CSV table of C-alpha atoms and ligand atoms in Angstrom, one decimal:
chain,number,residue,atom,x,y,z
A,1,ALA,CA,3.3,-197.2,-55.3
A,2,GLY,CA,0.7,-197.6,-52.5
A,3,GLU,CA,-1.9,-196.7,-55.1
A,4,LEU,CA,-1.0,-196.7,-58.7
A,5,ARG,CA,-2.3,-193.4,-59.8
A,6,ARG,CA,-3.8,-192.7,-63.2
A,7,TRP,CA,-1.7,-190.1,-64.9
A,8,ASP,CA,-3.5,-187.4,-66.9
A,9,GLY,CA,-0.6,-184.9,-67.3
A,10,PRO,CA,2.1,-184.2,-69.8
A,11,LEU,CA,4.3,-187.1,-71.0
A,12,ALA,CA,7.9,-187.4,-72.3
A,13,THR,CA,8.6,-189.6,-75.2
A,14,VAL,CA,10.9,-192.5,-74.4
A,15,ARG,CA,13.3,-193.2,-77.4
A,16,SER,CA,15.5,-196.3,-77.7
A,17,PRO,CA,19.2,-195.8,-78.7
A,18,VAL,CA,18.3,-198.3,-81.3
A,19,TRP,CA,17.6,-197.3,-85.0
A,20,LEU,CA,16.0,-199.7,-87.3
A,21,LYS,CA,15.6,-199.7,-91.1
A,22,ASP,CA,12.7,-198.0,-92.4
A,23,GLY,CA,12.2,-197.9,-96.1
A,24,ASP,CA,15.4,-196.6,-97.5
A,25,GLY,CA,16.6,-195.0,-94.3
A,26,GLU,CA,16.5,-195.6,-90.7
A,27,ARG,CA,14.4,-194.4,-87.9
A,28,GLN,CA,15.0,-194.3,-84.0
A,29,VAL,CA,12.5,-196.7,-82.3
A,30,ILE,CA,10.0,-194.9,-79.9
A,31,LEU,CA,9.4,-197.2,-76.9
A,32,GLY,CA,6.6,-195.3,-75.3
A,33,SER,CA,6.2,-192.4,-72.8
A,34,ALA,CA,6.7,-191.6,-69.2
A,35,PRO,CA,4.9,-189.0,-67.0
A,36,LEU,CA,6.5,-185.5,-66.7
A,37,LEU,CA,5.7,-184.5,-63.3
A,38,ASP,CA,5.7,-180.9,-62.1
A,39,ALA,CA,7.2,-179.8,-58.8
A,40,ASP,CA,3.9,-179.8,-56.9
A,41,THR,CA,3.0,-183.4,-57.9
A,42,ALA,CA,6.6,-184.7,-56.9
A,43,LEU,CA,6.1,-182.9,-53.6
A,44,THR,CA,2.9,-184.9,-53.1
A,45,ALA,CA,4.8,-188.1,-53.5
A,46,LEU,CA,7.3,-186.7,-51.0
A,47,ASP,CA,4.4,-185.9,-48.5
A,48,ALA,CA,3.2,-189.5,-48.9
A,49,ALA,CA,6.6,-190.8,-47.9
A,50,VAL,CA,6.8,-188.1,-45.0
A,51,ALA,CA,3.2,-189.1,-43.7
A,52,ALA,CA,4.2,-193.0,-43.8
A,53,TYR,CA,7.3,-192.2,-41.7
A,54,ASP,CA,5.5,-189.8,-39.4
A,55,LYS,CA,8.4,-188.6,-37.7
A,56,GLY,CA,9.3,-192.1,-36.8
A,57,ARG,CA,5.8,-192.9,-35.4
A,58,GLY,CA,4.7,-194.8,-38.6
A,59,ALA,CA,4.1,-198.5,-38.9
A,60,TRP,CA,6.9,-199.1,-41.3
A,61,PRO,CA,9.8,-197.5,-39.2
A,62,ASN,CA,8.4,-199.5,-36.0
A,63,MET,CA,7.9,-202.6,-37.7
A,64,ARG,CA,9.9,-205.7,-36.5
A,65,VAL,CA,12.8,-206.4,-38.7
A,66,ALA,CA,11.7,-209.9,-39.5
A,67,GLU,CA,8.3,-208.5,-40.8
A,68,ARG,CA,10.0,-205.9,-43.0
A,69,ILE,CA,12.1,-208.6,-44.5
A,70,GLN,CA,9.0,-210.6,-45.3
A,71,HIS,CA,7.8,-207.5,-47.3
A,72,VAL,CA,11.1,-207.2,-49.2
A,73,GLU,CA,11.0,-211.1,-49.9
A,74,SER,CA,7.4,-210.9,-51.2
A,75,PHE,CA,8.6,-208.1,-53.6
A,76,LEU,CA,11.6,-210.1,-54.7
A,77,ALA,CA,9.4,-213.0,-55.6
A,78,ARG,CA,7.2,-210.9,-57.7
A,79,MET,CA,10.2,-209.1,-59.4
A,80,ARG,CA,11.6,-212.4,-60.4
A,81,GLU,CA,8.5,-213.0,-62.4
A,82,GLN,CA,9.3,-209.9,-64.4
A,83,ARG,CA,12.7,-211.0,-65.5
A,84,THR,CA,12.1,-211.4,-69.2
A,85,ALA,CA,10.2,-207.9,-69.5
A,86,VAL,CA,12.9,-206.1,-67.4
A,87,VAL,CA,15.7,-207.7,-69.4
A,88,LYS,CA,14.1,-206.8,-72.7
A,89,LEU,CA,13.7,-203.2,-71.6
A,90,LEU,CA,17.2,-203.0,-70.4
A,91,MET,CA,18.2,-203.9,-74.0
A,92,TRP,CA,15.8,-201.5,-75.8
A,93,GLU,CA,16.0,-198.5,-73.4
A,94,ILE,CA,19.8,-198.3,-72.7
A,95,GLY,CA,21.3,-200.5,-75.4
A,96,LYS,CA,22.8,-203.1,-72.9
A,97,ASN,CA,23.6,-206.4,-74.5
A,98,LEU,CA,21.6,-209.5,-73.6
A,99,LYS,CA,24.2,-211.1,-71.5
A,100,ASP,CA,24.8,-208.0,-69.5
A,101,SER,CA,21.2,-207.2,-69.2
A,102,GLU,CA,20.5,-210.7,-67.7
A,103,LYS,CA,23.5,-210.3,-65.4
A,104,GLU,CA,22.1,-206.9,-64.3
A,105,PHE,CA,18.9,-208.5,-63.3
A,106,ASP,CA,20.2,-211.5,-61.7
A,107,ARG,CA,22.8,-209.5,-59.8
A,108,THR,CA,20.1,-207.3,-58.4
A,109,CYS,CA,18.2,-210.2,-57.2
A,110,ASP,CA,21.2,-211.5,-55.5
A,111,TYR,CA,21.9,-208.2,-54.0
A,112,ILE,CA,18.4,-208.2,-52.4
A,113,VAL,CA,19.0,-211.8,-51.0
A,114,ASP,CA,22.4,-210.8,-49.7
A,115,THR,CA,21.0,-207.6,-48.1
A,116,ILE,CA,18.2,-209.7,-46.4
A,117,ASN,CA,20.8,-212.1,-45.0
A,118,ALA,CA,23.2,-209.3,-43.9
A,119,LEU,CA,20.3,-207.7,-42.0
A,120,LYS,CA,19.3,-211.0,-40.3
A,121,ASP,CA,23.0,-211.3,-39.2
A,122,LEU,CA,23.0,-207.7,-38.0
A,123,ASP,CA,19.9,-208.2,-36.1
A,124,ARG,CA,21.1,-211.3,-34.4
A,125,ARG,CA,24.1,-209.5,-33.3
A,126,SER,CA,22.4,-206.6,-31.6
A,127,SER,CA,22.2,-208.4,-28.3
A,128,ARG,CA,22.8,-206.8,-25.0
A,129,PHE,CA,26.4,-206.4,-23.6
A,130,GLU,CA,28.1,-204.8,-20.6
A,131,LEU,CA,29.0,-201.3,-21.4
A,132,GLU,CA,30.7,-200.7,-18.3
A,133,GLN,CA,30.5,-202.1,-14.8
A,134,GLY,CA,27.1,-201.7,-13.8
A,135,THR,CA,25.7,-200.6,-17.0
A,136,LEU,CA,24.1,-202.7,-19.8
A,137,GLY,CA,24.3,-201.6,-23.4
A,138,GLN,CA,22.2,-202.3,-26.4
A,139,ILE,CA,22.6,-201.1,-29.8
A,140,ARG,CA,19.5,-200.5,-31.9
A,141,ARG,CA,19.6,-199.8,-35.5
A,142,ALA,CA,17.1,-197.0,-36.3
A,143,PRO,CA,15.9,-195.6,-39.6
A,144,LEU,CA,16.7,-192.0,-40.6
A,145,GLY,CA,13.5,-190.8,-42.2
A,146,VAL,CA,12.7,-190.1,-45.9
A,147,ALA,CA,15.2,-191.3,-48.4
A,148,LEU,CA,15.3,-190.0,-51.9
A,149,CYS,CA,16.8,-192.6,-54.2
A,150,MET,CA,18.2,-191.9,-57.7
A,151,GLY,CA,20.2,-194.3,-59.8
A,152,PRO,CA,22.2,-193.9,-63.1
A,153,TYR,CA,21.2,-194.9,-66.6
A,154,ASN,CA,24.0,-197.3,-67.2
A,155,TYR,CA,22.6,-199.6,-64.2
A,156,PRO,CA,19.0,-198.3,-64.0
A,157,LEU,CA,17.9,-201.5,-62.1
A,158,ASN,CA,20.9,-202.5,-60.3
A,159,GLU,CA,22.6,-199.3,-58.9
A,160,THR,CA,19.1,-197.8,-58.1
A,161,PHE,CA,18.3,-200.9,-56.1
A,162,THR,CA,21.5,-200.8,-54.2
A,163,THR,CA,20.3,-197.7,-52.3
A,164,LEU,CA,16.4,-198.5,-52.7
A,165,ILE,CA,16.4,-201.9,-51.1
A,166,PRO,CA,18.7,-201.0,-48.0
A,167,ALA,CA,16.8,-197.8,-47.5
A,168,LEU,CA,13.5,-199.6,-47.4
A,169,ILE,CA,14.6,-202.5,-45.3
A,170,MET,CA,16.0,-200.5,-42.6
A,171,GLY,CA,12.7,-198.9,-42.1
A,172,ASN,CA,13.2,-195.5,-44.1
A,173,THR,CA,10.3,-194.5,-46.5
A,174,VAL,CA,11.4,-193.6,-49.9
A,175,VAL,CA,10.7,-191.6,-52.9
A,176,PHE,CA,12.5,-193.0,-55.9
A,177,LYS,CA,13.2,-191.5,-59.3
A,178,PRO,CA,14.0,-194.0,-62.2
A,179,ALA,CA,17.0,-193.0,-64.3
A,180,LYS,CA,16.5,-190.7,-67.2
A,181,PHE,CA,17.2,-193.6,-69.5
A,182,GLY,CA,15.8,-196.9,-68.2
A,183,VAL,CA,12.7,-195.3,-66.9
A,184,LEU,CA,10.2,-197.9,-68.6
A,185,LEU,CA,11.9,-200.9,-67.2
A,186,ILE,CA,10.7,-200.0,-63.7
A,187,ARG,CA,7.0,-200.2,-64.9
A,188,PRO,CA,6.8,-204.0,-65.0
A,189,LEU,CA,7.8,-203.7,-61.0
A,190,LEU,CA,5.2,-201.1,-60.2
A,191,GLU,CA,2.5,-203.5,-59.2
A,192,ALA,CA,4.9,-205.5,-57.1
A,193,PHE,CA,5.9,-202.5,-55.1
A,194,ARG,CA,2.1,-201.6,-54.6
A,195,ASP,CA,1.3,-205.0,-53.5
A,196,SER,CA,4.3,-205.7,-51.3
A,197,PHE,CA,4.7,-202.5,-49.3
A,198,PRO,CA,2.3,-200.5,-47.2
A,199,ALA,CA,1.0,-197.3,-48.9
A,200,GLY,CA,3.3,-194.2,-48.8
A,201,VAL,CA,6.4,-196.4,-48.1
A,202,ILE,CA,7.6,-196.3,-51.6
A,203,ASN,CA,6.8,-193.5,-54.0
A,204,VAL,CA,8.0,-193.3,-57.5
A,205,ILE,CA,8.3,-190.1,-59.3
A,206,TYR,CA,9.2,-189.0,-62.9
A,207,GLY,CA,10.1,-186.1,-64.9
A,208,ARG,CA,12.9,-183.6,-65.2
A,209,GLY,CA,15.1,-183.5,-62.1
A,210,ARG,CA,15.8,-179.9,-62.4
A,211,GLU,CA,12.1,-179.3,-61.6
A,212,THR,CA,11.1,-182.3,-59.4
A,213,VAL,CA,14.3,-183.2,-57.6
A,214,SER,CA,15.1,-179.6,-56.9
A,215,ALA,CA,11.7,-179.0,-55.3
A,216,LEU,CA,12.0,-182.2,-53.0
A,217,MET,CA,15.5,-181.1,-51.9
A,218,ALA,CA,14.5,-177.4,-51.3
A,219,SER,CA,11.5,-178.8,-49.2
A,220,GLY,CA,13.9,-179.8,-46.5
A,221,LYS,CA,11.9,-182.9,-46.1
A,222,VAL,CA,14.5,-185.3,-47.4
A,223,ASP,CA,16.6,-186.9,-44.8
A,224,VAL,CA,18.7,-189.2,-46.9
A,225,PHE,CA,20.0,-188.3,-50.5
A,226,ALA,CA,21.1,-191.4,-52.3
A,227,PHE,CA,22.3,-190.5,-55.8
A,228,ILE,CA,24.5,-191.9,-58.4
A,229,GLY,CA,25.5,-189.3,-61.1
A,230,THR,CA,27.8,-186.4,-61.5
A,231,HIS,CA,29.6,-184.6,-58.7
A,232,LYS,CA,28.2,-181.4,-60.1
A,233,ALA,CA,24.6,-182.4,-60.0
A,234,ALA,CA,24.9,-183.9,-56.5
A,235,SER,CA,26.5,-180.9,-55.0
A,236,ASP,CA,24.0,-178.5,-56.7
A,237,LEU,CA,21.2,-180.6,-55.3
A,238,LYS,CA,22.7,-180.8,-51.8
A,239,LYS,CA,23.0,-177.0,-51.7
A,240,LEU,CA,19.3,-176.6,-52.2
A,241,HIS,CA,18.6,-178.4,-48.9
A,242,PRO,CA,17.9,-175.7,-46.1
A,243,ARG,CA,19.5,-177.9,-43.3
A,244,PRO,CA,22.4,-179.7,-45.2
A,245,HIS,CA,23.9,-180.7,-41.8
A,246,ARG,CA,20.8,-182.9,-41.1
A,247,LEU,CA,21.0,-184.4,-44.6
A,248,ARG,CA,22.9,-187.8,-44.9
A,249,ALA,CA,24.3,-188.5,-48.4
A,250,ALA,CA,25.3,-191.6,-50.3
A,251,LEU,CA,26.8,-190.6,-53.4
A,252,GLY,CA,28.5,-192.5,-56.3
A,253,LEU,CA,29.9,-189.9,-58.6
A,254,ASP,CA,32.6,-189.0,-61.2
A,255,ALA,CA,35.7,-191.1,-61.9
A,256,LYS,CA,38.6,-191.2,-64.2
A,257,ASN,CA,40.1,-194.5,-63.3
A,258,PRO,CA,43.7,-194.9,-64.6
A,259,GLY,CA,45.3,-198.0,-65.6
A,260,ILE,CA,48.9,-197.9,-65.2
A,261,VAL,CA,51.1,-200.4,-67.3
A,262,LEU,CA,54.6,-200.9,-65.9
A,263,PRO,CA,57.5,-202.1,-68.0
A,264,GLN,CA,57.7,-205.6,-66.3
A,265,VAL,CA,54.5,-206.9,-67.3
A,266,ASP,CA,52.3,-209.8,-68.6
A,267,LEU,CA,51.2,-207.8,-71.6
A,268,ASP,CA,48.7,-210.3,-72.8
A,269,ASN,CA,46.8,-210.2,-69.5
A,270,ALA,CA,47.2,-206.4,-69.2
A,271,VAL,CA,45.6,-205.9,-72.7
A,272,GLU,CA,42.9,-208.4,-72.0
A,273,GLU,CA,42.0,-206.7,-68.8
A,274,ALA,CA,42.2,-203.2,-70.3
A,275,VAL,CA,40.1,-203.9,-73.3
A,276,THR,CA,37.2,-205.3,-71.2
A,277,GLY,CA,38.0,-202.5,-68.5
A,278,ALA,CA,37.7,-199.8,-70.9
A,279,LEU,CA,35.0,-200.9,-73.3
A,280,SER,CA,32.4,-203.2,-71.6
A,281,PHE,CA,29.1,-201.6,-72.0
A,282,ASN,CA,30.8,-199.2,-74.4
A,283,GLY,CA,32.8,-197.6,-71.5
A,284,GLN,CA,29.6,-196.4,-70.0
A,285,ARG,CA,30.6,-197.6,-66.4
A,286,CYS,CA,31.7,-195.4,-63.5
A,287,THR,CA,34.3,-198.1,-62.8
A,288,ALA,CA,35.6,-198.2,-66.5
A,289,LEU,CA,39.3,-197.7,-67.2
A,290,LYS,CA,39.3,-194.2,-68.5
A,291,ILE,CA,42.8,-193.4,-69.1
A,292,LEU,CA,45.8,-195.8,-69.7
A,293,PHE,CA,49.3,-194.8,-68.9
A,294,VAL,CA,51.8,-197.2,-70.6
A,295,HIS,CA,55.5,-197.3,-70.3
A,296,GLU,CA,57.4,-196.4,-73.4
A,297,ASP,CA,59.3,-199.7,-73.3
A,298,VAL,CA,56.0,-201.7,-73.9
A,299,VAL,CA,53.8,-199.2,-75.4
A,300,GLU,CA,54.2,-200.4,-79.0
A,301,PRO,CA,53.4,-204.1,-78.5
A,302,PHE,CA,50.6,-203.0,-76.0
A,303,LEU,CA,49.0,-200.9,-78.7
A,304,ASP,CA,49.4,-203.7,-81.2
A,305,LYS,CA,47.7,-206.3,-79.1
A,306,PHE,CA,45.0,-203.8,-78.1
A,307,GLN,CA,44.0,-203.2,-81.5
A,308,ARG,CA,43.9,-206.8,-82.3
A,309,LYS,CA,41.6,-207.5,-79.4
A,310,LEU,CA,39.4,-204.4,-80.2
A,311,ALA,CA,38.9,-205.5,-83.8
A,312,ALA,CA,37.5,-208.8,-82.4
A,313,LEU,CA,34.7,-207.0,-80.4
A,314,LYS,CA,31.5,-207.4,-82.4
A,315,PRO,CA,29.3,-204.5,-82.9
A,316,GLY,CA,25.6,-204.9,-83.2
A,317,MET,CA,22.1,-204.9,-81.9
A,318,PRO,CA,21.9,-205.7,-78.0
A,319,TRP,CA,19.9,-208.9,-78.5
A,320,GLU,CA,22.2,-210.4,-81.2
A,321,PRO,CA,24.4,-213.1,-79.7
A,322,GLY,CA,28.0,-212.2,-78.8
A,323,VAL,CA,27.6,-208.6,-79.5
A,324,ALA,CA,29.9,-206.4,-77.4
A,325,LEU,CA,29.6,-202.8,-78.8
A,326,THR,CA,26.0,-201.5,-78.9
A,327,PRO,CA,24.2,-198.1,-79.5
A,328,LEU,CA,24.6,-195.4,-76.7
A,329,PRO,CA,21.4,-194.2,-75.0
A,330,GLU,CA,22.5,-190.5,-74.1
A,331,PRO,CA,21.3,-188.1,-77.0
A,332,GLY,CA,24.2,-185.8,-77.8
A,333,LYS,CA,26.8,-188.4,-76.7
A,334,VAL,CA,28.1,-189.2,-80.2
A,335,ASP,CA,28.7,-185.4,-80.7
A,336,TYR,CA,30.5,-185.0,-77.4
A,337,LEU,CA,32.8,-188.1,-78.1
A,338,ASP,CA,33.4,-186.5,-81.6
A,339,GLY,CA,34.5,-183.4,-80.0
A,340,LEU,CA,36.9,-185.2,-77.7
A,341,VAL,CA,38.5,-187.0,-80.6
A,342,ALA,CA,38.7,-183.7,-82.7
A,343,ASP,CA,40.4,-182.0,-79.9
A,344,ALA,CA,42.8,-184.8,-79.3
A,345,THR,CA,43.7,-185.2,-82.9
A,346,ALA,CA,44.1,-181.5,-83.4
A,347,LYS,CA,46.6,-181.6,-80.7
A,348,GLY,CA,48.8,-184.4,-82.0
A,349,ALA,CA,47.0,-187.7,-81.0
A,350,ARG,CA,45.9,-190.2,-83.7
A,351,VAL,CA,43.2,-192.7,-83.8
A,352,LEU,CA,45.1,-196.0,-84.3
A,353,ASN,CA,42.3,-198.6,-85.1
A,354,GLU,CA,40.7,-198.7,-88.3
A,355,GLY,CA,37.2,-197.2,-88.2
A,356,GLY,CA,37.8,-195.8,-84.6
A,357,GLY,CA,35.6,-192.8,-83.9
A,358,GLN,CA,33.3,-193.4,-86.7
A,359,SER,CA,29.7,-193.0,-85.9
A,360,ARG,CA,26.1,-193.8,-87.4
A,361,GLY,CA,22.9,-192.8,-85.5
A,362,SER,CA,23.6,-193.4,-81.8
A,363,PHE,CA,26.4,-195.9,-82.5
A,364,PHE,CA,30.1,-194.9,-82.0
A,365,TYR,CA,32.8,-197.2,-82.9
A,366,PRO,CA,35.6,-197.1,-80.2
A,367,ALA,CA,38.6,-195.1,-80.7
A,368,LEU,CA,42.1,-195.9,-79.5
A,369,LEU,CA,43.7,-192.4,-79.1
A,370,TYR,CA,47.5,-192.1,-78.9
A,371,PRO,CA,49.7,-190.4,-77.9
A,372,VAL,CA,47.4,-188.5,-75.4
A,373,SER,CA,48.9,-185.7,-73.5
A,374,ARG,CA,47.8,-183.4,-70.7
A,375,ASP,CA,46.7,-180.6,-72.9
A,376,MET,CA,43.9,-182.5,-74.3
A,377,ARG,CA,40.4,-182.7,-73.0
A,378,VAL,CA,40.1,-186.5,-73.0
A,379,TYR,CA,43.1,-186.5,-70.4
A,380,HIS,CA,40.9,-184.9,-68.0
A,381,GLU,CA,37.1,-185.3,-68.7
A,382,GLU,CA,35.3,-188.4,-67.9
A,383,GLN,CA,34.3,-189.6,-71.4
A,384,PHE,CA,31.9,-192.3,-70.2
A,385,GLY,CA,31.9,-193.8,-73.5
A,386,PRO,CA,34.0,-195.9,-76.0
A,387,LEU,CA,37.2,-193.8,-76.2
A,388,VAL,CA,40.5,-195.2,-75.1
A,389,PRO,CA,43.2,-192.5,-74.4
A,390,VAL,CA,46.7,-194.0,-74.1
A,391,VAL,CA,49.4,-191.8,-72.5
A,392,PRO,CA,53.1,-193.1,-72.9
A,393,TYR,CA,55.5,-192.3,-69.9
A,394,ARG,CA,59.0,-193.0,-69.2
A,395,ASP,CA,59.1,-191.5,-65.6
A,396,LEU,CA,56.7,-193.2,-63.3
A,397,GLN,CA,56.8,-190.3,-61.0
A,398,THR,CA,54.8,-188.1,-63.4
A,399,VAL,CA,52.0,-190.8,-63.5
A,400,ILE,CA,52.2,-190.8,-59.5
A,401,ASP,CA,51.8,-187.1,-59.5
A,402,ASP,CA,49.0,-187.2,-61.9
A,403,VAL,CA,46.9,-189.6,-59.6
A,404,LEU,CA,47.8,-187.4,-56.7
A,405,ASP,CA,46.7,-184.2,-58.2
A,406,SER,CA,43.5,-185.7,-59.7
A,407,ASP,CA,40.1,-184.5,-58.4
A,408,TYR,CA,38.9,-188.2,-58.8
A,409,GLY,CA,39.5,-191.0,-56.5
A,410,GLN,CA,37.5,-194.1,-57.2
A,411,GLN,CA,39.7,-196.8,-58.3
A,412,LEU,CA,42.9,-197.7,-60.3
A,413,SER,CA,44.6,-200.6,-61.9
A,414,LEU,CA,48.2,-201.5,-61.8
A,415,PHE,CA,49.7,-203.9,-64.4
A,416,GLY,CA,53.1,-205.3,-63.6
A,417,ASN,CA,55.2,-208.2,-62.1
A,418,ASP,CA,57.9,-206.5,-60.2
A,419,PRO,CA,56.7,-207.0,-56.5
A,420,GLU,CA,58.8,-204.2,-55.2
A,421,THR,CA,57.5,-201.4,-57.5
A,422,ILE,CA,54.0,-202.7,-57.1
A,423,GLY,CA,54.3,-202.8,-53.3
A,424,ALA,CA,55.6,-199.2,-53.3
A,425,LEU,CA,52.9,-197.9,-55.5
A,426,VAL,CA,50.1,-199.7,-53.4
A,427,ASP,CA,51.5,-197.8,-50.6
A,428,ILE,CA,51.4,-194.4,-52.4
A,429,PHE,CA,47.9,-195.0,-53.8
A,430,ALA,CA,46.1,-196.6,-50.8
A,431,ASN,CA,45.1,-193.2,-49.6
A,432,GLN,CA,44.1,-191.8,-52.9
A,433,VAL,CA,41.4,-194.3,-54.2
A,434,GLY,CA,38.8,-196.6,-52.8
A,435,ARG,CA,40.3,-199.7,-54.5
A,436,ILE,CA,43.5,-200.8,-56.1
A,437,ASN,CA,43.2,-203.7,-58.5
A,438,LEU,CA,46.4,-205.5,-59.3
A,439,ASN,CA,46.8,-207.0,-62.8
A,440,ALA,CA,43.0,-206.7,-63.1
A,441,GLN,CA,40.4,-204.1,-64.5
A,442,CYS,CA,38.5,-201.8,-62.1
A,443,GLN,CA,35.2,-203.0,-61.1
A,444,ARG,CA,32.5,-202.7,-58.3
A,445,GLY,CA,31.8,-206.3,-57.5
A,446,PRO,CA,31.5,-208.6,-55.6
A,447,ASP,CA,28.8,-206.5,-54.0
A,448,THR,CA,29.5,-207.6,-50.6
A,449,TYR,CA,32.8,-205.8,-50.5
A,450,PRO,CA,33.0,-202.0,-49.9
A,451,PHE,CA,32.3,-199.8,-53.0
A,452,ASN,CA,33.4,-196.2,-52.3
A,453,GLY,CA,35.8,-193.5,-53.4
A,454,ARG,CA,37.6,-190.4,-52.5
A,455,LYS,CA,37.8,-186.8,-53.6
A,456,ASN,CA,35.0,-186.0,-56.0
A,457,SER,CA,34.2,-189.6,-56.6
A,458,ALA,CA,32.0,-190.6,-53.8
A,459,GLU,CA,30.5,-190.0,-50.4
A,460,GLY,CA,29.7,-192.9,-48.1
A,461,THR,CA,30.4,-196.6,-48.8
A,462,LEU,CA,27.9,-198.8,-50.5
A,463,SER,CA,28.0,-202.6,-50.3
A,464,VAL,CA,25.6,-205.0,-49.0
A,465,HIS,CA,26.7,-204.6,-45.3
A,466,ASP,CA,27.7,-200.9,-45.5
A,467,ALA,CA,24.5,-199.8,-47.2
A,468,LEU,CA,22.6,-201.1,-44.1
A,469,ARG,CA,24.8,-198.8,-42.0
A,470,VAL,CA,24.4,-195.9,-44.4
A,471,PHE,CA,20.5,-196.0,-44.2
A,472,SER,CA,20.5,-196.2,-40.4
A,473,ILE,CA,21.9,-194.9,-37.3
A,474,ARG,CA,23.0,-196.7,-34.2
A,475,THR,CA,21.1,-195.8,-31.2
A,476,LEU,CA,22.6,-196.9,-27.8
A,477,VAL,CA,20.3,-197.9,-25.0
A,478,ALA,CA,22.2,-197.8,-21.9
A,479,THR,CA,20.7,-199.3,-18.7
A,480,LYS,CA,22.2,-198.6,-15.4
A,481,PHE,CA,21.7,-201.4,-12.9
A,482,GLN,CA,19.7,-200.3,-9.9
A,483,GLU,CA,20.0,-201.8,-6.4
A,484,SER,CA,16.5,-203.1,-6.9
A,485,ASN,CA,17.5,-205.0,-10.2
A,486,LYS,CA,20.4,-206.8,-8.6
A,487,GLN,CA,18.2,-208.8,-6.3
B,1,G3H,O1,28.8,-197.4,-63.4
B,1,G3H,C1,29.2,-197.6,-62.1
B,1,G3H,C2,29.1,-199.2,-61.7
B,1,G3H,O2,29.0,-199.1,-60.2
B,1,G3H,C3,30.0,-200.2,-62.2
B,1,G3H,O3,29.8,-201.4,-61.8
B,1,G3H,O4,32.0,-202.3,-62.1
B,1,G3H,O5,30.0,-203.8,-61.7
B,1,G3H,O6,30.3,-202.6,-63.8
B,1,G3H,P1,30.6,-202.7,-62.3
């Protein structure tokens, strides 16, 4: 971003998930285009970051913390001016409704402010201490080098910035690739990047990850790999690095968060939380509830209430007031969800809600699938969309075994009001997932709390404070008293 380069190369068309009336039919809206970089051009961006870091000799990694903070503050002020443009693009590019798009923007600004405050706090605390008798210690937080930051399409601004900002503020230089969908919404921020940071400190690349990102990883010049996406993509990319032991990773990956509804339960609350937990932003959240285990004693009233709540969710265009269900940005997603529904219904599940599973263009009306069993794909696959599989159970142990056997370990929700059972389950699950939610849906926030996961769900912990640690290393300066010092 140090210099906003003119781009004469090939372009990728950026399509909106929104289809609009056109004569007698409908047409998908084309929003614009984005550069399609080849590997060599992406490597040029990486080299700019490498040069700005200059093996730790660069001005940015050596800058006083207070001064780096000023750069980030000046960026934030410029970013706030772009709220309307970015919110609009969130709606048009990824189909996020107005309320949630505004929330994503504001949450990102808050995240930057919190990060600045956390760093000031960390900086204040790095004073000298007595390491052992006769030796003074001081901890310095040092940057790691060049960070490659890539966020997901469902939070193309917020989650991208949850790695980008801490990476920068800790003195790393950055190559950053906007999400595949949500690429244009970075454009209103490019000048702010250019004007707020020295040349080479932040470099934006575009294009097909297989070509560009693979080349960056294979170059061995990336020191920190911050990626939010699938476990498979992350591990394939990590393998390309010639010195993986020198690569630090901060990864937010797959999840299949279960909601477990116990027989003694406040059903109204469980349904309320399950509906929003499974379906906000059409279920396109890594933290969404992606499978519900409901005890047989309460499953019928649960499904009844769920259907009523679901019917009240308003479908429509992202900018329409009160809309909850919107078009899906991923091409091929509707077909994928159709396939999951067809597989489940062929194996004995039914779509319970009227209109469930029907689609038009990139819009897919949520399907409540019941009874779902282990032999169905939707039991295991992360649908990342508006499908709600419900599994009835009698023996709680089968559900416990399922969580323990799962390859995923991000979060889970327990709904019930028998303290003994809840306590026992918390003890069992505490070493399986990154967060247990009691009588509440899964979610990432508040952003000052640790966000992590186990198994194939994450590597490293991202929260405001933790992220500062992820993107730096503690260096101990140990000073031994000398006789001459003591006088
Ligand atoms: O998609 C994954 C996000 O980290 C979810 O964040 O729980 O705030 O929606 P959220």
